Coordinates of C-alpha atoms and ligand atoms in Angstrom, one line a residue:
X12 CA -11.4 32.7 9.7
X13 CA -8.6 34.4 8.7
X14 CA -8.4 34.3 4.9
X15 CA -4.4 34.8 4.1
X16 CA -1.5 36.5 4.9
X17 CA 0.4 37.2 8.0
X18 CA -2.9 35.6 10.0
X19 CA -2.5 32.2 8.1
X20 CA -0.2 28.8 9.6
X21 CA 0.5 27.5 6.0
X22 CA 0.9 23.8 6.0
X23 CA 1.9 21.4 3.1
X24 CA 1.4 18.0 3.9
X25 CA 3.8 15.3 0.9
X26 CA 1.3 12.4 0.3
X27 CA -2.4 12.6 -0.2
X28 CA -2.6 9.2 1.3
X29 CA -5.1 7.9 4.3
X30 CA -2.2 9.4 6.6
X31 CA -1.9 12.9 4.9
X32 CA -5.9 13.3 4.6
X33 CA -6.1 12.2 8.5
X34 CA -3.4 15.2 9.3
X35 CA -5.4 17.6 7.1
X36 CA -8.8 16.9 8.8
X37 CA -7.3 17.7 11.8
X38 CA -6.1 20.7 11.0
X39 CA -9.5 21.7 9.6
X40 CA -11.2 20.8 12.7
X41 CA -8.9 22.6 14.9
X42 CA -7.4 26.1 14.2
X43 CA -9.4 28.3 11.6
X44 CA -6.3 30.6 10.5
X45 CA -4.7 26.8 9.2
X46 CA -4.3 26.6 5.4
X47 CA -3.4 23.1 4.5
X48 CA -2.0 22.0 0.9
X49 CA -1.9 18.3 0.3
X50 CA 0.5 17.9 -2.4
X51 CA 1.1 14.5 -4.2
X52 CA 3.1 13.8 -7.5
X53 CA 0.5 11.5 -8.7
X54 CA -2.6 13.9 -10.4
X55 CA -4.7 11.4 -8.1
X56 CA -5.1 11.6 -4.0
X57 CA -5.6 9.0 -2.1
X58 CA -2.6 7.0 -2.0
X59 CA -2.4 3.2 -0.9
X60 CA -6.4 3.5 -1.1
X61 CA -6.6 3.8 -4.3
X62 CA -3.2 1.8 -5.5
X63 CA -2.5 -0.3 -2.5
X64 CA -6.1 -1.7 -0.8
X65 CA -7.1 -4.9 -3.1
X66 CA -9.2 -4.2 -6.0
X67 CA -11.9 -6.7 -4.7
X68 CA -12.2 -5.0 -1.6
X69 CA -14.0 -1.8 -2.7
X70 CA -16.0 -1.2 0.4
X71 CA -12.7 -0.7 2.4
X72 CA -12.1 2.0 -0.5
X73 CA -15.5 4.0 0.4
X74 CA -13.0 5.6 3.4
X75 CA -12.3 8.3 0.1
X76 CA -15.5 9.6 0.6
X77 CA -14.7 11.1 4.0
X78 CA -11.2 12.7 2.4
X79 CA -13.0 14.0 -0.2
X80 CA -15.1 15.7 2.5
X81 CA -12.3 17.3 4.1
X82 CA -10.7 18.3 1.0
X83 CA -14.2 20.1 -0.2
X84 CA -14.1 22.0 3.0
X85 CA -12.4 25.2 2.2
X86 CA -9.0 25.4 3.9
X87 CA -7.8 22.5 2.2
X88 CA -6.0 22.2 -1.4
X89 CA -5.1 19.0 -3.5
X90 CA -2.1 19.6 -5.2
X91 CA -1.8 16.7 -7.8
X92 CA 1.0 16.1 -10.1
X93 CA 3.8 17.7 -8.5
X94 CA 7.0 15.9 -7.1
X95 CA 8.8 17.1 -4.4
X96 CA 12.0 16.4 -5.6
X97 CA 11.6 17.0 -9.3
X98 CA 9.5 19.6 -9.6
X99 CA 10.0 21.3 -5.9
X100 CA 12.9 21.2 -3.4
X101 CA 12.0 20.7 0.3
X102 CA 14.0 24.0 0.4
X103 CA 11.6 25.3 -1.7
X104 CA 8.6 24.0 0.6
X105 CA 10.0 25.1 3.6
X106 CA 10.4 28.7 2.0
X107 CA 6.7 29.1 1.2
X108 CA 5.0 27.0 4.5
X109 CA 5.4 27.3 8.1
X110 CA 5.5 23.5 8.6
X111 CA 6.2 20.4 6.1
X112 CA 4.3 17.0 6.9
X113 CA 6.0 14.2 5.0
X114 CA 3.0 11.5 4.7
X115 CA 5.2 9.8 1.7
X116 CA 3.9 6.0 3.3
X117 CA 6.4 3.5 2.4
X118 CA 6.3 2.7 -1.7
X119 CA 9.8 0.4 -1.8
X120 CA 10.0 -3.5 -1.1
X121 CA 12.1 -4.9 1.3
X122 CA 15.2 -6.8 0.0
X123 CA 14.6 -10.9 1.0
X124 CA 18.7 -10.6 1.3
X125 CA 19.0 -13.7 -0.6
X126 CA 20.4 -15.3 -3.8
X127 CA 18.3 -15.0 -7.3
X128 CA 16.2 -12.3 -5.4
X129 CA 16.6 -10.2 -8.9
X130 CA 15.8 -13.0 -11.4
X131 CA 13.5 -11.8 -13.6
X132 CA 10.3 -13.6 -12.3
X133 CA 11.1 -12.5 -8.5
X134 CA 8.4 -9.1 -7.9
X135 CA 8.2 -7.6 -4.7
X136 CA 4.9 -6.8 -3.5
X137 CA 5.0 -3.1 -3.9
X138 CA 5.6 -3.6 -7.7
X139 CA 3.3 -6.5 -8.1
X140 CA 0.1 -4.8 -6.2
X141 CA 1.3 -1.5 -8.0
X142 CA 0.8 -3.6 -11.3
X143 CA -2.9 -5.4 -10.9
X144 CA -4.0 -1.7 -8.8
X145 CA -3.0 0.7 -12.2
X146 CA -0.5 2.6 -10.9
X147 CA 1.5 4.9 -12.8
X148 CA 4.9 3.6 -11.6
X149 CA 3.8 0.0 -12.5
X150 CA 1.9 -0.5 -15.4
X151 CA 4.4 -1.9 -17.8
X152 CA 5.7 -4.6 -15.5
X153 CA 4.5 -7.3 -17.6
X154 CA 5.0 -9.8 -15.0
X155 CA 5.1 -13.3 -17.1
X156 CA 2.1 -15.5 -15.6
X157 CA 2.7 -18.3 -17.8
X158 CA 3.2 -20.4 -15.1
X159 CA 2.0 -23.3 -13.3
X160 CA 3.3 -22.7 -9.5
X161 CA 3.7 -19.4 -7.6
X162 CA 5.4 -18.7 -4.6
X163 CA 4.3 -15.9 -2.3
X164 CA 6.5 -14.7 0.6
X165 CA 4.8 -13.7 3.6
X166 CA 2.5 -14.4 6.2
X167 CA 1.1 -10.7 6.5
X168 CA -2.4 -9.9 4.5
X169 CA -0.7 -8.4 1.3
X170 CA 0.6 -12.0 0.7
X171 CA -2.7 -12.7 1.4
X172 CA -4.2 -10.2 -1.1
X173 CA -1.6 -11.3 -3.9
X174 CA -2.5 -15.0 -3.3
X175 CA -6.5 -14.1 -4.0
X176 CA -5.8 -11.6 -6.6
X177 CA -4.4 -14.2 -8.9
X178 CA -6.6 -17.1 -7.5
X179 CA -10.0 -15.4 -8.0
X180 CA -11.7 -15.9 -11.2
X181 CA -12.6 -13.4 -13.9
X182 CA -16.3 -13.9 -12.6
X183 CA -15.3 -13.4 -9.1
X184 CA -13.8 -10.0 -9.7
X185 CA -16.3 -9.0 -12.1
X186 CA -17.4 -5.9 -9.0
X187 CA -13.5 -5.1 -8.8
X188 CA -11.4 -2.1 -10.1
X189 CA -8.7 -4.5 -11.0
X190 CA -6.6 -3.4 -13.9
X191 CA -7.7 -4.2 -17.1
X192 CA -4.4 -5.5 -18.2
X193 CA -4.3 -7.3 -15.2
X194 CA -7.1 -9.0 -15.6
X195 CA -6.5 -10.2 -19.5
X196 CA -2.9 -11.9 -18.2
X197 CA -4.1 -13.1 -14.8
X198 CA -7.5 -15.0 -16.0
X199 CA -5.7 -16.6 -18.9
X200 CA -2.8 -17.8 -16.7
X201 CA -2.1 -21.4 -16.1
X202 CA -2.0 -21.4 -12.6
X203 CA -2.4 -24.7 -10.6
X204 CA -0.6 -24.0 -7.1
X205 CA 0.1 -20.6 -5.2
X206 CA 2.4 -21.1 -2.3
X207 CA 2.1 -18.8 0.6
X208 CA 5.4 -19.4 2.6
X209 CA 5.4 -18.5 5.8
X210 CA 9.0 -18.1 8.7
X211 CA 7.0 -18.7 11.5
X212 CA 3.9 -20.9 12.4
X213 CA 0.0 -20.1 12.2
X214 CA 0.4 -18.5 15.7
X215 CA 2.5 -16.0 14.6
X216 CA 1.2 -15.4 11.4
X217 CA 0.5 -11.8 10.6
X218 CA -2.9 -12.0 8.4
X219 CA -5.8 -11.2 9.9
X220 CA -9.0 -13.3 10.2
X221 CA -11.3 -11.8 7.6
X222 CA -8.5 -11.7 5.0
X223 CA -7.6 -15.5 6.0
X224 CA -11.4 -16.8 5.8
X225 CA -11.9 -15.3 2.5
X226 CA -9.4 -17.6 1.0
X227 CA -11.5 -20.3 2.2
X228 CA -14.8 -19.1 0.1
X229 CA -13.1 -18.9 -3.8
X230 CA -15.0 -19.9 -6.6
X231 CA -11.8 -21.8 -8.2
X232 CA -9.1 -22.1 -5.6
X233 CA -9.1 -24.0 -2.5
X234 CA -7.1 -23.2 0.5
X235 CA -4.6 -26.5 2.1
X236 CA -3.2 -27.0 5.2
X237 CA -1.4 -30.0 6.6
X238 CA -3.1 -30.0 10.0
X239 CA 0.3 -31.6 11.3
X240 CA 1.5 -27.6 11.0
X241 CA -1.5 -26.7 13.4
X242 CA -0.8 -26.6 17.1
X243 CA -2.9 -29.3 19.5
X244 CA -6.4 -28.4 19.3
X245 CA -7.0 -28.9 22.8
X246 CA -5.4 -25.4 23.6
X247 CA -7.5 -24.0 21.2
X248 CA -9.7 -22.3 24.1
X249 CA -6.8 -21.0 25.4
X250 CA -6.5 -18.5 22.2
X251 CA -7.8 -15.4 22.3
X252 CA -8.6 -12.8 19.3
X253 CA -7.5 -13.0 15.7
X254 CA -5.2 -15.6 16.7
X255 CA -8.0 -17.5 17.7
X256 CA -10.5 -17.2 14.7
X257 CA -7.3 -17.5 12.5
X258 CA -6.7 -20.7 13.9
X259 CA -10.8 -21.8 13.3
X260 CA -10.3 -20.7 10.1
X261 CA -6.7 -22.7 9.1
X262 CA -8.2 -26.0 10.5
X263 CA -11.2 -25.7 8.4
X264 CA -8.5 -25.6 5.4
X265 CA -6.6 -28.3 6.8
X266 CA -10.0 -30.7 6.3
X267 CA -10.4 -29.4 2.6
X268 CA -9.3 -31.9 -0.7
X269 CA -6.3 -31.1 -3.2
X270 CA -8.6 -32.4 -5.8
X271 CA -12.0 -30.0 -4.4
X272 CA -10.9 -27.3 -7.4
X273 CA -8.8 -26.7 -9.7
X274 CA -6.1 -24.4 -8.7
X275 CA -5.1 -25.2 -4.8
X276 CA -3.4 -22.6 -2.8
X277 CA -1.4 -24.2 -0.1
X278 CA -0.2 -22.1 3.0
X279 CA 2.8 -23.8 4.3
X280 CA 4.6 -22.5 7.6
X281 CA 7.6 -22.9 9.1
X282 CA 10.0 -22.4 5.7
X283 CA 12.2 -19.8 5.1
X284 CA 13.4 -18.9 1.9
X285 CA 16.5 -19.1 1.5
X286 CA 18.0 -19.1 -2.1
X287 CA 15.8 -18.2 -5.5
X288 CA 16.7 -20.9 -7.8
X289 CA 17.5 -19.8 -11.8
X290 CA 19.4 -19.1 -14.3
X291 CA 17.8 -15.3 -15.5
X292 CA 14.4 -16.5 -14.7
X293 CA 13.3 -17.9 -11.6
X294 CA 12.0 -21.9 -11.6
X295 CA 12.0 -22.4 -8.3
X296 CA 12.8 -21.5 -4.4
X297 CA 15.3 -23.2 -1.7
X298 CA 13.4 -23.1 1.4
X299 CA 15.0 -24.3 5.0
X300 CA 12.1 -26.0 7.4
X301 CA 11.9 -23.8 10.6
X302 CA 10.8 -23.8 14.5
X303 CA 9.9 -21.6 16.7
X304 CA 11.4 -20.8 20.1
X305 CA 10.7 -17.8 22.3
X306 CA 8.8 -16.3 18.5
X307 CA 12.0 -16.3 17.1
X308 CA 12.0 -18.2 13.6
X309 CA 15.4 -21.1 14.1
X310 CA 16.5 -22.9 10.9
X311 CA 16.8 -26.8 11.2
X312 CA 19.4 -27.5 8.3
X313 CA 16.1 -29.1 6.0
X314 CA 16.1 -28.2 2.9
X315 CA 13.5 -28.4 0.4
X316 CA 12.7 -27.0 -3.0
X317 CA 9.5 -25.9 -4.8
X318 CA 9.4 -25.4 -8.2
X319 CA 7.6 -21.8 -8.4
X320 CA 8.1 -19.5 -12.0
X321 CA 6.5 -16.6 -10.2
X322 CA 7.8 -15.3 -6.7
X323 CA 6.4 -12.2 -5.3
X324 CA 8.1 -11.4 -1.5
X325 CA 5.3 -9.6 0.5
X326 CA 7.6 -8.8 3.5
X327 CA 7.0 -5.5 4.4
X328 CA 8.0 -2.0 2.6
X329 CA 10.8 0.4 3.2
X330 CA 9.5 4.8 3.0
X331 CA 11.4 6.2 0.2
X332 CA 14.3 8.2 1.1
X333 CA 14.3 12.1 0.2
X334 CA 17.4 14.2 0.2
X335 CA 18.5 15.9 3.1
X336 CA 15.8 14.3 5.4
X337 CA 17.6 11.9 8.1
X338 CA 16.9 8.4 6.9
X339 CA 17.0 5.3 9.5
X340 CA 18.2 2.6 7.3
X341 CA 17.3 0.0 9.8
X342 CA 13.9 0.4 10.1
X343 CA 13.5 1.8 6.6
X344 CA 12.0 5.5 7.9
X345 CA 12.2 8.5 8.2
X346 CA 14.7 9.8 11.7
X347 CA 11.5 11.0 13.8
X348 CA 10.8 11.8 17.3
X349 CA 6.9 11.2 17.9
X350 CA 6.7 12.7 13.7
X351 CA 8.9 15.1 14.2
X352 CA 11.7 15.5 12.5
X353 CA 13.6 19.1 12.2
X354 CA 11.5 22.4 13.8
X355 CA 10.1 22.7 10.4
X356 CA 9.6 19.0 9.3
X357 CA 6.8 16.5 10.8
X358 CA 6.0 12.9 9.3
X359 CA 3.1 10.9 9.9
X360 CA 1.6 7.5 8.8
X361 CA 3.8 4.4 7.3
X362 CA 7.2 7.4 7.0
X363 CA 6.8 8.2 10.3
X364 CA 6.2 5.0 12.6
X365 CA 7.0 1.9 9.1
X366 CA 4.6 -0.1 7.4
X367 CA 2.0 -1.6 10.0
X368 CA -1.5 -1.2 10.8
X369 CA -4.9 -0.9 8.6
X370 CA -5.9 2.2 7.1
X371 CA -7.4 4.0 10.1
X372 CA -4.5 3.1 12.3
X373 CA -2.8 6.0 10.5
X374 CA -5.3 8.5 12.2
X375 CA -4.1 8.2 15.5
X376 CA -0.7 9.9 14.7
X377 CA -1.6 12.3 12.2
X378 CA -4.3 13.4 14.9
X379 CA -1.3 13.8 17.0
X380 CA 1.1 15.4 15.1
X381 CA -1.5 18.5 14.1
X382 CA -2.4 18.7 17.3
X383 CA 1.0 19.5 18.3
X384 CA 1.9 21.5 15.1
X385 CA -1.5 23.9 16.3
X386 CA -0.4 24.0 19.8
X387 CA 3.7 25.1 19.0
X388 CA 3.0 27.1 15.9
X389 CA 2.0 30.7 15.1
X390 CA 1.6 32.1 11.7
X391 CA 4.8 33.3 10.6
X392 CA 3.9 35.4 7.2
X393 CA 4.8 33.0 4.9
X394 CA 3.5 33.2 1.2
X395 CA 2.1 29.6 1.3
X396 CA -0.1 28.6 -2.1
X397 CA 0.8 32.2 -3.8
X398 CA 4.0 31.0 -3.3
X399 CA 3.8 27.5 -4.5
X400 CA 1.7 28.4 -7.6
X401 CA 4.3 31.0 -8.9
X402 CA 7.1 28.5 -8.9
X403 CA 4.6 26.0 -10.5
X404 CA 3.6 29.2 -13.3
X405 CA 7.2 30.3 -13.5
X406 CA 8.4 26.3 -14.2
X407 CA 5.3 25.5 -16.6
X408 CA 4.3 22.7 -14.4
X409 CA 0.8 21.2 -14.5
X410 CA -1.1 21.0 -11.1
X411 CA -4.2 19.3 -11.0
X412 CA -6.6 20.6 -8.3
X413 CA -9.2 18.6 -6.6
X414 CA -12.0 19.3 -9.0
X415 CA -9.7 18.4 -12.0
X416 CA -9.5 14.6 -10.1
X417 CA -12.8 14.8 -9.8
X418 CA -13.3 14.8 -13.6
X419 CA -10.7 11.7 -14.1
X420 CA -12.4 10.1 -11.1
X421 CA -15.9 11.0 -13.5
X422 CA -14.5 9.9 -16.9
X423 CA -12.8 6.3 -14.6
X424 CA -16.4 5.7 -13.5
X425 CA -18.0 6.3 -17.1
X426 CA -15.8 3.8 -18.8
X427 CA -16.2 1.0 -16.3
X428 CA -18.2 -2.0 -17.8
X429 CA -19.3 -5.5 -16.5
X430 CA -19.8 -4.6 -13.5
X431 CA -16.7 -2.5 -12.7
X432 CA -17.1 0.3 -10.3
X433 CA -14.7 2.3 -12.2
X434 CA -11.8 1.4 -15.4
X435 CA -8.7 3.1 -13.5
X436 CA -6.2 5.3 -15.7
X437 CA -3.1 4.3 -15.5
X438 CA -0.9 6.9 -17.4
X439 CA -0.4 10.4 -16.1
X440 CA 0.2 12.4 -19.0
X441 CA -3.2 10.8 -20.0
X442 CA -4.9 11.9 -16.7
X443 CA -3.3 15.3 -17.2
X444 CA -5.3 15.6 -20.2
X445 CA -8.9 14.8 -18.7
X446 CA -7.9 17.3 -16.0
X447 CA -7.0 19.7 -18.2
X448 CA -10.1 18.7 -21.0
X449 CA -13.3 21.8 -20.7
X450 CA -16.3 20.6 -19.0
X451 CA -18.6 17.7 -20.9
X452 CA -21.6 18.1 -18.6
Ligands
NAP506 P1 3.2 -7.6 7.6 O1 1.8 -7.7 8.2 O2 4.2 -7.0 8.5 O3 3.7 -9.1 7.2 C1 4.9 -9.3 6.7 C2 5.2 -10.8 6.7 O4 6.5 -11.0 6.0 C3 5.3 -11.4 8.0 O5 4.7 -12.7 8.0 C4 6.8 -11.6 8.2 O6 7.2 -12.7 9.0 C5 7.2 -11.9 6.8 N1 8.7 -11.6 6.6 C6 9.3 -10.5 6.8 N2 10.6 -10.6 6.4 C7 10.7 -11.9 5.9 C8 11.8 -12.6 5.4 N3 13.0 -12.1 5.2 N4 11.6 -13.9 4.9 C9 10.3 -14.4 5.0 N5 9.3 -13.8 5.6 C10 9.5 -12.5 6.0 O7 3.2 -6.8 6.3 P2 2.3 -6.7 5.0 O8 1.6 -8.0 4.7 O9 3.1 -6.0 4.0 O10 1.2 -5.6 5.5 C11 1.6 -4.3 5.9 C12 0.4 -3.7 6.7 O11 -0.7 -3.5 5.9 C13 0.0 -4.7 7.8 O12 -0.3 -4.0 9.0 C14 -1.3 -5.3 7.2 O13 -2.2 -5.8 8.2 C15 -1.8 -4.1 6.4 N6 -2.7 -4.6 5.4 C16 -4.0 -4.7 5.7 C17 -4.9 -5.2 4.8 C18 -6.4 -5.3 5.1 O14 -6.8 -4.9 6.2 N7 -7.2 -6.0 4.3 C19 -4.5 -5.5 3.5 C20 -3.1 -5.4 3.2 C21 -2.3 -4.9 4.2 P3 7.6 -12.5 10.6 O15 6.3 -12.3 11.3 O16 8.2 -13.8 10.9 O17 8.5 -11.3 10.6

């Protein structure tokens, strides 16, 4: 292997996410003289794993353990707690590496497009799942759960998460990494009815069966249906996949009691929002009673209100913009052609194709786009890392390397209790610390 210089294709891939960690494994697996930098501006990798995945669903997160493989191997670099942006220009980047990856995912919320969508009390699913899942950006939200009705937007399996999150008991998530600050307001929260709204019917619904049947198994919480929402069951053995178990699993909620539990979580379909009700906080949401014709969601003119003091939209995210890369408004990503975006700049994951698919469906194009970057691209004597880490020296930035995460990720795991598998940090000047702390052991 060719250990640096003019024999090296320097690669910095933005985002140390499932998509940026599936580009870097390709490029270790493929062309030895590849140096690959995974940069992030958290001091933490991993990405929507870490702050995105549900907090109950830990086995989903074990997925880390293969990144952390490929970022042990030795052509590979975590660079934590740098932002391109404020810390580094893309300029800057595209001085030092032969090829930028942008695997940036997509952090914003949609807009609903609506009135009262900024009452305080209306929290996009991006900042509410950032909230509960400790990170950085989202910690002092202080959503106010003194409520007794919810409304959650969305037929996709974030609303689904949401809805659980706050339905599950304090027992229930006992094996969770929810945040501790989380936990304290949402198990202490007077919650009697989530909502989860959907535009279309069940056989369009988004949420897949798993996700779905799980809300059918809660300690507290149990799921409602009106079966008169439920297509004929004789066509039942027409269905075929998740729409099929989906559908076993909605009329099994449609036979389940109000009064079964305490707190009821009703999934209504075919209601569109269309006005959040309030004065500065929300107290409730207009919603208009749908069909649907050819898939597409047609409003009948019905109106009906529900009287909800929390609404969180879980309608899809939009990739953050970055200055000077083409930006398609419309979809809410990055301008790309198959990930690539200038003859320098590629973009993988949620940036490069928007916000769909499970974790590993992110491997497929970041497989793709290395591939591509190996076969077009010869090492062009760029300074790569030795270039990076003087501007970091020369601008007294802090980078945290992979073993410095790996004693936050060891001081997380030593102050979980009850059960926890770890008590996330939440503040980065506070992770900076551990990173920079000597060795305990
Ligand atoms: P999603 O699956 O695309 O669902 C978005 C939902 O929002 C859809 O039901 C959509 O309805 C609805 N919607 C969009 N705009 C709307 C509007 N203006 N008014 C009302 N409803 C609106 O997105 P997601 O739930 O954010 O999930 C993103 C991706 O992550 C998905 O691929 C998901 O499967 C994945 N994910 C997976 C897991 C897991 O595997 N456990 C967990 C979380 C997320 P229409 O269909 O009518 O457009």
């Amino acid at each position: 292997m060719a250990t640096d210089g003019t024999g090296t294709l320097w690669v910095a891939i933005v985002g140390a996410g499932p998509a940026g960690y599936y580009a870097a494994e390709a490029f270790t697996k493929g062309d030895t003289n590849v140096r690959v930098d995974i940069i992030d501006r958290l001091p933490t990798p991993f990405g929507l794993i870490r702050a995105g995945v549900a907090p109950d669903h830990q086995s989903i997160k074990n997925v880390s353990r293969r990144y952390t493989a490929t970022n042990d191997r030795d052509n590979v670099r975590f660079v934590g707690n740098l932002e391109l942006g404020r810390d580094i220009s893309l300029d800057e980047l595209k001085e030092f590496y032969d090829v930028v990856i942008l695997a940036t995912g997509a952090s914003k919320d949609r807009p609903l497009g609506i009135d009262g969508e900024n009452l305080d009390g209306v929290i996009g699913s991006a900042a509410f799942v950032g909230w509960y899942n400790s990170h950085p950006d989202f910690t002092h939200l202080n959503p106010d759960l003194r409520v007794a009705s919810v409304a959650v937007i969305g037929n996709g399996n974030v609303a689904v998460d949401v809805a659980r999150i706050l339905a599950k008991t304090a027992h229930e998530m006992a094996s969770s990494d929810l945040a501790e600050y989380a936990a304290k307001r949402i198990h202490s929260a007077p919650i009697k009815d989530i909502y989860i709204l959907g535009r279309r019917g069940p056989l369009e619904a988004a949420f897949t069966p798993k996700e779905l049947g799980e809300l059918n198994a809660m300690e507290n919480c149990v799921a409602l249906v009106d079966g008169a929402q439920l297509p004929d069951a004789a066509n039942d053995d027409d269905l075929t996949g998740a729409t099929k178990k989906n559908m076993a699993a909605l009329r099994q909620m449609a036979l389940n009691l109000p009064e079964a539990k305490p707190v009821r979580l009703h999934i209504k379909f075919y209601r569109r929002p269309v006005a959040i009700l309030g004065e500065s906080s929300v107290c409730g949401i207009q919603l208009e009673e749908t069909r649907v014709e050819d898939g597409k969601c047609i409003g009948t003119g019905n109106i009906e209100t529900l009287p909800a003091g929390l609404v969180v939209p879980c309608i899809g995210y939009r990739t953050s913009p970055i200055e000077g890369v083409p930006y398609d408004e419309a979809r809410g990503r990055f301008v790309n052609e198959d990930g690539r975006i200038d003859d320098q700049l590629y973009c993988v994951g949620w940036a490069q194709r928007g916000p769909t698919g499970t974790i590993g469906t992110n491997k497929a194009d970041s497989v793709a786009t290395a591939h591509k970057i190996m076969a077009e691209f010869s090492p062009s004597g760029k300074k790569g890392r030795e270039g990076l880490d003087a501007l970091a020296k020369e601008r007294g930035l802090h980078i945290v390397t992979f073993a410095e995460w790996k004693k936050i990720d060891a001081a997380e795991v030593a102050a979980a209790h009850n059960g926890a598998p770890r008590a996330k940090f939440s503040d980065v000047d506070e992770m900076v610390q551990i990173a920079e702390s000597p060795e305990t052991s």
